[in-house]
Structures are given as C-alpha cells and as structure tokens.
PDB file of C-alpha atoms in Angstrom:
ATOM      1  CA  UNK A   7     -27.259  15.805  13.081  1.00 38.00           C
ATOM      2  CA  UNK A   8     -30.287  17.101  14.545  1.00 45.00           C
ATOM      3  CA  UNK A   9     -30.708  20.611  15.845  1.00 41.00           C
ATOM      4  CA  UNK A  10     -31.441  21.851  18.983  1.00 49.00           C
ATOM      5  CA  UNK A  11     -34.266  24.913  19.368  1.00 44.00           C
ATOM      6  CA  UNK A  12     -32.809  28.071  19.820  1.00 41.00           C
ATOM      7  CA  UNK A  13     -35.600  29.066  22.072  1.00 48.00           C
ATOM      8  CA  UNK A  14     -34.498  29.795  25.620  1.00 59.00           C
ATOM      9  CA  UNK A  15     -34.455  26.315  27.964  1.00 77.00           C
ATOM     10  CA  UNK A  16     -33.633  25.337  30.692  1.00 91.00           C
ATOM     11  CA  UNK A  17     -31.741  21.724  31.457  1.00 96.00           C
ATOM     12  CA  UNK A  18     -32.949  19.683  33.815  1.00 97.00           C
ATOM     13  CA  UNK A  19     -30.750  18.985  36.885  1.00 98.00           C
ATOM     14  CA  UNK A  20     -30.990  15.467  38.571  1.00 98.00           C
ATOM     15  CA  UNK A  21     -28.409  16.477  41.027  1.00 98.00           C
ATOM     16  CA  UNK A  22     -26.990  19.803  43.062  1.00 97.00           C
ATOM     17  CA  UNK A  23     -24.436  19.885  46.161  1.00 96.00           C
ATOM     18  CA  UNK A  24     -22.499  22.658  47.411  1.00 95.00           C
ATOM     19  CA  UNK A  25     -19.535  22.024  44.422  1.00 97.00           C
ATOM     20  CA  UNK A  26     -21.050  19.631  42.271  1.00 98.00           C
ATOM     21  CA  UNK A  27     -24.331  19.496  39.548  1.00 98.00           C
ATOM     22  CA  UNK A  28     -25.368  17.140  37.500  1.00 98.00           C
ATOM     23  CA  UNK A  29     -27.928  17.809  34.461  1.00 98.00           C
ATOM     24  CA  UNK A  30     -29.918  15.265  32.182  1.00 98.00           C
ATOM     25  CA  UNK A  31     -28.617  16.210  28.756  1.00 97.00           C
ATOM     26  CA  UNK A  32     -30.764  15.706  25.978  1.00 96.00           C
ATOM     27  CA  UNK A  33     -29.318  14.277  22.741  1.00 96.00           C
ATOM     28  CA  UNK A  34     -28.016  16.418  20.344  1.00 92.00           C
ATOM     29  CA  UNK A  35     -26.921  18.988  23.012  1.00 93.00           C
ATOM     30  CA  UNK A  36     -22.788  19.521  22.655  1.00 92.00           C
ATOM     31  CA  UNK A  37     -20.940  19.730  26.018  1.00 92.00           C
ATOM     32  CA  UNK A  38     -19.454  22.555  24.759  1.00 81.00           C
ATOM     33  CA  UNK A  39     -18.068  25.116  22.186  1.00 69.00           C
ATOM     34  CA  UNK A  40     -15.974  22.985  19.017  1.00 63.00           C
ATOM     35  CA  UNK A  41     -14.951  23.388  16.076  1.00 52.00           C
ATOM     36  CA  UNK A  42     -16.038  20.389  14.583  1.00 55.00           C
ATOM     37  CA  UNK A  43     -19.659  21.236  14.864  1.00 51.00           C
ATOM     38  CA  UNK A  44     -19.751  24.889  13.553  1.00 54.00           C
ATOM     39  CA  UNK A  45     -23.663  23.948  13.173  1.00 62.00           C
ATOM     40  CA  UNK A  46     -24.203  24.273  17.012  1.00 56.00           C
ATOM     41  CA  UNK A  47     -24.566  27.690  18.761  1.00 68.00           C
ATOM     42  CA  UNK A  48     -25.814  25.865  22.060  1.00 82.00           C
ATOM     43  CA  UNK A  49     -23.777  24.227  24.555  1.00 90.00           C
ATOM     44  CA  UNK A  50     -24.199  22.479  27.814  1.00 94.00           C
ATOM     45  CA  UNK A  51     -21.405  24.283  29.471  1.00 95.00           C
ATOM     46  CA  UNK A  52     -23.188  28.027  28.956  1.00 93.00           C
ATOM     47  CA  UNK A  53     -27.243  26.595  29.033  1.00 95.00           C
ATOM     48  CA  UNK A  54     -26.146  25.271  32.986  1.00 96.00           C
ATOM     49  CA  UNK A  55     -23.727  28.357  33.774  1.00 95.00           C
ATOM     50  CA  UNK A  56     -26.462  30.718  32.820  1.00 94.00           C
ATOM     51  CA  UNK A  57     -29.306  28.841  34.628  1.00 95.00           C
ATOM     52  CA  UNK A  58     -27.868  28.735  37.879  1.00 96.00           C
ATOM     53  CA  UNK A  59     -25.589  31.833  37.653  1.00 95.00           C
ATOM     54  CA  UNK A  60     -21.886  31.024  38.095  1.00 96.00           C
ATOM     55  CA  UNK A  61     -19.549  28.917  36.373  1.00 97.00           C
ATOM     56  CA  UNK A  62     -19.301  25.399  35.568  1.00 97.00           C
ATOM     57  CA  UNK A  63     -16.266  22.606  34.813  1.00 97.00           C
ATOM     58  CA  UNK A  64     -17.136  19.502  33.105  1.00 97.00           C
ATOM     59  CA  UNK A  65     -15.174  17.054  34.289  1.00 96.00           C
ATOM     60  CA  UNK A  66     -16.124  14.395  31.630  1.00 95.00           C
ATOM     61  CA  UNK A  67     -18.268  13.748  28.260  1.00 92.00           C
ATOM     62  CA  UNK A  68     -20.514  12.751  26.553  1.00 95.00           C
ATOM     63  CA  UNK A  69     -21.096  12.811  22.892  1.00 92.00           C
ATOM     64  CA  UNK A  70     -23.076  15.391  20.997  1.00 93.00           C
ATOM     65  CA  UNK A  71     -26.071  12.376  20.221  1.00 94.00           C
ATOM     66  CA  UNK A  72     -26.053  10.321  23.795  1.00 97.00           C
ATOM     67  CA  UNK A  73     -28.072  11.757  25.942  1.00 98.00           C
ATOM     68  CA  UNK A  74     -28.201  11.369  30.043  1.00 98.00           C
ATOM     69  CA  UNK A  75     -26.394  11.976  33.087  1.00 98.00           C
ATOM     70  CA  UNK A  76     -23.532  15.103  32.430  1.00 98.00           C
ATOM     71  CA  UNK A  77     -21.997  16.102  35.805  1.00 98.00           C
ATOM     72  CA  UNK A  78     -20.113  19.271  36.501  1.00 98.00           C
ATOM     73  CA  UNK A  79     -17.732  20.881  39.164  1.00 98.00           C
ATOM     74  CA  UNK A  80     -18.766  24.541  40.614  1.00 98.00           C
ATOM     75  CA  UNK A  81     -15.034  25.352  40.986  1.00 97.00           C
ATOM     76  CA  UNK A  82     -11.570  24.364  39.809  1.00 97.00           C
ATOM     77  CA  UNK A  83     -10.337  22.536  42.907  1.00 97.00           C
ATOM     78  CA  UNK A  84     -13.848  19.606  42.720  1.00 98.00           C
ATOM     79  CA  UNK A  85     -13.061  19.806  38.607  1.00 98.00           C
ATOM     80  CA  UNK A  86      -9.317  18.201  39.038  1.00 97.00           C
ATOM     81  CA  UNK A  87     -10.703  15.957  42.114  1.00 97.00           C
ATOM     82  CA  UNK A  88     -13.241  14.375  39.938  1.00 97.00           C
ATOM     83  CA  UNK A  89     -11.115  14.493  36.868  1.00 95.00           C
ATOM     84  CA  UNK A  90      -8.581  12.372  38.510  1.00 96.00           C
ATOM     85  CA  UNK A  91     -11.651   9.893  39.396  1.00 96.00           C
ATOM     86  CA  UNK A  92     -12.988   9.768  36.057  1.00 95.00           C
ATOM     87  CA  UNK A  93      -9.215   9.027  34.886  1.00 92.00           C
ATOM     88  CA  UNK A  94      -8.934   6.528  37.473  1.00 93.00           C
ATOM     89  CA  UNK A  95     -12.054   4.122  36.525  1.00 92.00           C
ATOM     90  CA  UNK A  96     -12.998   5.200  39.865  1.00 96.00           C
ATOM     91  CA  UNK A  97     -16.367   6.368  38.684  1.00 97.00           C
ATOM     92  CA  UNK A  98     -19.289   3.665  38.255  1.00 97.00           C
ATOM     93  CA  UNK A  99     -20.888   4.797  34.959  1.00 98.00           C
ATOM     94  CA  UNK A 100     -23.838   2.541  33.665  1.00 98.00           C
ATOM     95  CA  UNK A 101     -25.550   2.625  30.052  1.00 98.00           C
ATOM     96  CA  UNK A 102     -28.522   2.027  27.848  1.00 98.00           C
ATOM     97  CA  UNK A 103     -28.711   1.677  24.383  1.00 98.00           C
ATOM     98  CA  UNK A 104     -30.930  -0.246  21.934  1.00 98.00           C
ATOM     99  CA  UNK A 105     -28.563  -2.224  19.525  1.00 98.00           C
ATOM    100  CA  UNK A 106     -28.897  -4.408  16.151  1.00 97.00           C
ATOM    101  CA  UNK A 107     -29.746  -8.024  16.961  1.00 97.00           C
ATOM    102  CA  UNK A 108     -30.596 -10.414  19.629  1.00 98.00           C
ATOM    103  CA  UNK A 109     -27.700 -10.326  22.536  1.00 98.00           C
ATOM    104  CA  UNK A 110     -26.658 -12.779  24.634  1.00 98.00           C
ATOM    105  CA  UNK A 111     -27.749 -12.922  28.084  1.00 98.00           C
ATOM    106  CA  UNK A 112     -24.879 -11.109  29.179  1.00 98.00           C
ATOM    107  CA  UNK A 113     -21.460 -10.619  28.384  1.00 98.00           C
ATOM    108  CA  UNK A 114     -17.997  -9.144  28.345  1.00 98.00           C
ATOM    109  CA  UNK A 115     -15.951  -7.167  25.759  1.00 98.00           C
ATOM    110  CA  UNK A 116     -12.073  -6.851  26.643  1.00 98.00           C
ATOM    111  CA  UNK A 117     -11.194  -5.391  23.410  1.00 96.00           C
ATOM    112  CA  UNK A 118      -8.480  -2.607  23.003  1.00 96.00           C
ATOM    113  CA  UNK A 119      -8.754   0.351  20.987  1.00 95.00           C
ATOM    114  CA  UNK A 120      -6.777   2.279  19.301  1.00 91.00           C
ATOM    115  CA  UNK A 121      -6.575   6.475  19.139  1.00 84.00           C
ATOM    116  CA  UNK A 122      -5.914   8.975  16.471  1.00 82.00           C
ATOM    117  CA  UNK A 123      -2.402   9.062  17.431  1.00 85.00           C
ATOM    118  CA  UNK A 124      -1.990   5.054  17.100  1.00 84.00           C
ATOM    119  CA  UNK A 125      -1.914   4.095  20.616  1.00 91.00           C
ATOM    120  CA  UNK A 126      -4.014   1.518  21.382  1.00 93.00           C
ATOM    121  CA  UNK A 127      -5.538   1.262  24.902  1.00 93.00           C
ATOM    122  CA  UNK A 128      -6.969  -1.447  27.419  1.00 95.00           C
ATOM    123  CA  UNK A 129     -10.874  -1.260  27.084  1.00 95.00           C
ATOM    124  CA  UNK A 130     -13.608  -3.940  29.166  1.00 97.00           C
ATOM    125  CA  UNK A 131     -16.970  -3.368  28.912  1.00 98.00           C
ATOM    126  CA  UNK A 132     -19.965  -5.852  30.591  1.00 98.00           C
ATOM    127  CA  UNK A 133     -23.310  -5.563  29.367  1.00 98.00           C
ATOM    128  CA  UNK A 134     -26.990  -7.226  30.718  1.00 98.00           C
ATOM    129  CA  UNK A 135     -29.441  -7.571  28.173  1.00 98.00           C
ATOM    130  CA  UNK A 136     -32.992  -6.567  29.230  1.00 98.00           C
ATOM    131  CA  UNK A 137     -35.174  -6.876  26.754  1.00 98.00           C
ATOM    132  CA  UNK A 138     -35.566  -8.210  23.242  1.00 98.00           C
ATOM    133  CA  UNK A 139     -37.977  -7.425  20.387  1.00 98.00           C
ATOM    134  CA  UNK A 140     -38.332  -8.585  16.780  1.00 97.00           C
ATOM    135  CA  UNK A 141     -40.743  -6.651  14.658  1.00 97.00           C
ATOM    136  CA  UNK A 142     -42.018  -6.504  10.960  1.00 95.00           C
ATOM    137  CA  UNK A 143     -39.346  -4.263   9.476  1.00 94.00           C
ATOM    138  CA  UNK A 144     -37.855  -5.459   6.288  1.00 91.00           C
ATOM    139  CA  UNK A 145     -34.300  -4.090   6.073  1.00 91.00           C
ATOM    140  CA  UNK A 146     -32.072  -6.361   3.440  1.00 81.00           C
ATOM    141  CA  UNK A 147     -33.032  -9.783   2.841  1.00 85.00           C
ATOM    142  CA  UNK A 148     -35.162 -10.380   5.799  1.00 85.00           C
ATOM    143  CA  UNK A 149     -38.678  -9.318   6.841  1.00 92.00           C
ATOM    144  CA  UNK A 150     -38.102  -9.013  10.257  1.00 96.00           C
ATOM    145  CA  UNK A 151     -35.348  -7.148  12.517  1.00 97.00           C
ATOM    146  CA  UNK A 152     -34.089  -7.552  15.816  1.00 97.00           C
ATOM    147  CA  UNK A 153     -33.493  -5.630  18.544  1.00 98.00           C
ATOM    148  CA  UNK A 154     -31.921  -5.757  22.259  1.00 98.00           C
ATOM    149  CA  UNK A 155     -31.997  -3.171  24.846  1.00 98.00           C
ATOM    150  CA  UNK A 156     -28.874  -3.808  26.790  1.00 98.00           C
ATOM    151  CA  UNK A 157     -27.664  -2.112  30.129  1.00 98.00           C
ATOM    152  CA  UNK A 158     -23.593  -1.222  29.288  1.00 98.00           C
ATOM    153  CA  UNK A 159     -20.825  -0.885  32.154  1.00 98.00           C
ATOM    154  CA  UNK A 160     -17.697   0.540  30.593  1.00 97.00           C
ATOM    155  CA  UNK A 161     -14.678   0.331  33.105  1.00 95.00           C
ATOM    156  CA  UNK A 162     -12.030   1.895  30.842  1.00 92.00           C
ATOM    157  CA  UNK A 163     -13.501   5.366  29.489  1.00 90.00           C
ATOM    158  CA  UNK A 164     -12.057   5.353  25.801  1.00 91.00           C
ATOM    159  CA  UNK A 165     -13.531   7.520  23.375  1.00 91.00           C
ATOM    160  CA  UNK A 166     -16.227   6.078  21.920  1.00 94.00           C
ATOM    161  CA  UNK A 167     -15.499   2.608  23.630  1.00 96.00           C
ATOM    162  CA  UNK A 168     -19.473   1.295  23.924  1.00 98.00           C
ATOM    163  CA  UNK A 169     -19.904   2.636  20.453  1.00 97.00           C
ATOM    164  CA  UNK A 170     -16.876   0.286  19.097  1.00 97.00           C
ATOM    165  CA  UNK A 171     -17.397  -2.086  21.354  1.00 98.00           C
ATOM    166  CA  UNK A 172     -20.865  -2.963  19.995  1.00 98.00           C
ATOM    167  CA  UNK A 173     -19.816  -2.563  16.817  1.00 97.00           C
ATOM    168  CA  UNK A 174     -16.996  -5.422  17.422  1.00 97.00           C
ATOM    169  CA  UNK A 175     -19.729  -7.554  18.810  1.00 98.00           C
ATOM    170  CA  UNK A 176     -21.543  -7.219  15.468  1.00 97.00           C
ATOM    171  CA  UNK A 177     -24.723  -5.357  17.429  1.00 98.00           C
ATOM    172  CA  UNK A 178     -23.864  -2.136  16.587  1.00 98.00           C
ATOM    173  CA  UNK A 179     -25.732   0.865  18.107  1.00 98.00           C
ATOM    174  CA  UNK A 180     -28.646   1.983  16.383  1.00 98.00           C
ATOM    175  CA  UNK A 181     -28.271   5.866  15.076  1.00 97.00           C
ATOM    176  CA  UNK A 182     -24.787   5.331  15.817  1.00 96.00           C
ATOM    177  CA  UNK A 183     -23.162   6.981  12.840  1.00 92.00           C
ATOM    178  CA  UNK A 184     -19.989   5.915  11.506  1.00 90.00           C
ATOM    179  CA  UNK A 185     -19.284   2.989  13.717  1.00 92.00           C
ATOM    180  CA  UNK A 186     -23.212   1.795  13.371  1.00 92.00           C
ATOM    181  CA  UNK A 187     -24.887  -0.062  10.542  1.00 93.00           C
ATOM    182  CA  UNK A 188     -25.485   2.316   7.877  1.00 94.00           C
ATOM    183  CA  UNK A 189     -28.810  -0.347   6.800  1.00 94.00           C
ATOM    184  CA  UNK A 190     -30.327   0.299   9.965  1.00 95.00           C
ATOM    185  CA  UNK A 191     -29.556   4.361  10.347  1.00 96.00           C
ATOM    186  CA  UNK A 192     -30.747   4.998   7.130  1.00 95.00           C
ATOM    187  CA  UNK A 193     -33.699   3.318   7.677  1.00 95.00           C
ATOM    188  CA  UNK A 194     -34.964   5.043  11.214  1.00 96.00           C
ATOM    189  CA  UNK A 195     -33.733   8.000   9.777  1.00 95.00           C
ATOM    190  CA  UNK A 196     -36.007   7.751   6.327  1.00 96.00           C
ATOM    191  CA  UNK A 197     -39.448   6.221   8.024  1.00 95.00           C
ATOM    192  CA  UNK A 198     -38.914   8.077  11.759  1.00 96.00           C
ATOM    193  CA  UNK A 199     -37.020  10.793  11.303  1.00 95.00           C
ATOM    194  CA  UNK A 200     -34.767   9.622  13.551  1.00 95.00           C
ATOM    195  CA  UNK A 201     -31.595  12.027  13.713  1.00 91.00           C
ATOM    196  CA  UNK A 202     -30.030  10.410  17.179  1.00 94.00           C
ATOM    197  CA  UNK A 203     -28.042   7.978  18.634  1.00 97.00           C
ATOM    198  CA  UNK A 204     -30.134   5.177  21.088  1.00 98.00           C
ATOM    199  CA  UNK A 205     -27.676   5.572  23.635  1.00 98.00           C
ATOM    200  CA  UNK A 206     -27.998   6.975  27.360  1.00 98.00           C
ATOM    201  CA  UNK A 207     -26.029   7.626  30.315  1.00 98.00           C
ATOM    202  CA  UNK A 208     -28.557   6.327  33.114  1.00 98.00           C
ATOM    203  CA  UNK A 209     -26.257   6.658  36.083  1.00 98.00           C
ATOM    204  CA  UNK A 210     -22.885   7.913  37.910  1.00 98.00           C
ATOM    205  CA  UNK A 211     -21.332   6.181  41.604  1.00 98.00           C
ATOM    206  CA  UNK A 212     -18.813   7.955  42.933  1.00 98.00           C
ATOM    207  CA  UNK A 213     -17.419   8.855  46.292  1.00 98.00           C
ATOM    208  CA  UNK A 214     -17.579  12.189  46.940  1.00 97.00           C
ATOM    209  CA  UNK A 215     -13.727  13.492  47.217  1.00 95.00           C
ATOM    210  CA  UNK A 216     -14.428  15.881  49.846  1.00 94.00           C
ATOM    211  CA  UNK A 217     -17.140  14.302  52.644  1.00 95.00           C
ATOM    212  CA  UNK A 218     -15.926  11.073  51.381  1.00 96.00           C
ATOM    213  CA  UNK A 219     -20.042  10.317  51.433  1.00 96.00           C
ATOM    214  CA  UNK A 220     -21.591   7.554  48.049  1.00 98.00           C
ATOM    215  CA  UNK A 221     -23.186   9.591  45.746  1.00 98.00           C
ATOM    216  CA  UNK A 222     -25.150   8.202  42.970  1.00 98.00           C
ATOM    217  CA  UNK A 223     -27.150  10.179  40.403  1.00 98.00           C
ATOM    218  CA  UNK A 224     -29.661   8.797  37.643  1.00 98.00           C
ATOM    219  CA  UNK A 225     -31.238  10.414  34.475  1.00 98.00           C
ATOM    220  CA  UNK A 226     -34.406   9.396  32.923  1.00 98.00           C
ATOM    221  CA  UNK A 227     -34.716   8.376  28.775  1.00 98.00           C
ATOM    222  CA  UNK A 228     -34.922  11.527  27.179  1.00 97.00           C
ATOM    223  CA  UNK A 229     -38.315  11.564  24.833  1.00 96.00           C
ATOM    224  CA  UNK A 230     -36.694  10.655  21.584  1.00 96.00           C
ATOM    225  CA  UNK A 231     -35.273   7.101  23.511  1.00 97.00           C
ATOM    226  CA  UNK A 232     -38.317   6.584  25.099  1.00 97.00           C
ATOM    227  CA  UNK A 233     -40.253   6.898  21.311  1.00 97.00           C
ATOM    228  CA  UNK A 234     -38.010   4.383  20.302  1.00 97.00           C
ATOM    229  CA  UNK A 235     -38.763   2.034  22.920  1.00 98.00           C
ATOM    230  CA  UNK A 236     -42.467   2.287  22.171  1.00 97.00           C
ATOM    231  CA  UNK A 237     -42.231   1.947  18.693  1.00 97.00           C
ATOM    232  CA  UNK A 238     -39.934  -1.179  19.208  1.00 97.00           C
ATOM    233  CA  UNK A 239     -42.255  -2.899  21.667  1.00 97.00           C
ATOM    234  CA  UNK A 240     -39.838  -2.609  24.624  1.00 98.00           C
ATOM    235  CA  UNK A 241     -41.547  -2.220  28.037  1.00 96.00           C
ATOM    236  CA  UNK A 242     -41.041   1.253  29.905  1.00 92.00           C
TER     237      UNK A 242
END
C-alpha cells in the first residue's frame, strides 16, 4: 500500500455550500481512522476538518486506493439527509477505471454479492467503454496486453461492487488487489512502481435535500491515473 507524505497538505476541494464540501481525494488517502490500516496516520476526515476549521461527516466512501470525488456534511442534520440518499440509490455516482482486456462497447452487470455476514445483495452496474489500447507488454504467454478505460455507473452501492463486478466480467481492475489479476499487479507494481488502484470517482448528482436545487460535482484524475493513461496510450 503506498504511503502518503507526512508533510502538511492541503486537499483540494471541488465543491463548498453552506452544509456540504466535497474534496478530490488522492489515492492512498483513508477516509478515516481504522484499525485495519495501523500503517496510516493521515485521514481525510481530520486533513478537511483542519483545513477549513470545523467539523466534518462523511456520509459515504471510498476505498483507501480509489481516488476522486469524497463529499462531506458540515453538521449532523445534512450527514443523515445525505446518508439516507446514498442508501437510497438516490445519488448518481459515475466511475473510471482502466481494466484488463478489451470491453465491449457497453454493458450491464446485474450480479449479486454477497457480505461478510453471508447475505447476499442486489448489485447492477452499466459501464461505457471509452477507449482501448494494446501495447508491447509481455505478461504470460502473450506479447501484447490489453487495456480498456471504461466509464462505471454503479446503482446499488455494495462494498466493493465495481471492483467484483469487473472481476466477474473477467476485466478485472488493474492495481486492484485481491479481487484483481495478481499477473497484471505484480507487473505495474515491479516495472512502474505502481502501488494504486486505476480507479476514480469522477462525479456525484444529487438533489440537494434542503433547497431541493441539482447539484453535481466532478474531480479530475489524480497524477498517478493520469501517468497511467500516458503510459498506456489513452488520450487525456
């Protein structure tokens, strides 16, 4: 897992309203404090609270390794509002992530998962494919690989559901680590010193809950995507 500098920074917010901000996270930034990752002793949650001087409520995720659009509330009444969206599939959330393989056109994944607990829940996912790229690296039997960037709409909000949901598809995520291809992660992590996952959170639609107004935030690549996508051949 890569590690962020401890050096003082600052995130960069893409949206701020009276009761609502929303940052760009980079990858490898937690939301928060857990203690799954005792390696981390920065957090999204205490960077944003400290830059703009009061408190802040997450009122969804991502993980530790997708980077992009991270919204929070500014007080505990907006946190349950928006929870109650995000739990509603009320949210529009869209996706981009570079995956193994040449996708189709487009497509849809109605596939349900299962959590730790054993239930298994509804999960539908579209995807676009945008671009495609084949290049000269020889990974298993074949000189070449191939690669799709692919815009994701999740409509359920599983955990991990894009993750799996490539991975059922057979074009797995790349730097997606353990539902990925190990081939492929071992490879841009031995010749690029690639440590992240090629997955980003581009946008959020939502109506506000309050003024009842459309508001719609977007996030740029973060600089370890957009090396990717250079390196790959995709098109900025």
């Amino acid at each position: 897992m890569e590690l962020l500098s401890t050096d003082r920074f600052q995130l960069d917010i893409v949206y701020q309203g009276s009761d609502l901000v929303a940052v760009n996270k980079p990858h490898g930034l937690l939301v928060h404090r857990t203690s799954m990752a005792a390696d981390a002793d920065l957090f999204a949650v205490q960077i944003l609270r400290d830059q703009i001087g009061q408190k802040v409520y997450p009122v969804h995720r991502l993980d530790r390794k997708t980077a992009g659009v991270l919204l929070f509330a500014l007080d505990e009444e907006m946190n349950s509002l928006m929870q109650v969206q995000f739990a509603n599939g009320q949210v529009k959330k869209k996706y981009r992530a570079i995956v193994r393989g040449f996708t189709d056109d487009k497509g849809e994944i109605d596939y349900p998962l299962q959590k730790e607990d054993g239930t298994v829940q509804e999960a539908f996912t579209s995807y676009i494919t945008l671009q495609r790229q084949e290049v000269p690296f020889a990974i298993g039997k074949h000189n070449t690989s191939r690669y799709s960037l692919v815009e994701l709409t999740p409509t359920t909000g599983r955990m991990h559901q894009l993750r799996k949901h490539m991975a059922h598809i057979l074009h797995p995520i790349i730097g997606d680590r353990p539902h990925g291809c190990n081939k492929q992660n071992k490879f841009f992590k031995d010749e690029f010193q690639m440590m992240t996952m090629l997955l980003h959170a581009t946008q959020l639609e939502f109506v506000h809950p309050v003024s009842g107004g459309i508001i719609k935030i977007s996030a740029e690549y973060q600089p370890e995507f957009l090396g990717m996508m250079d390196l790959l051949g995709f098109s900025r």
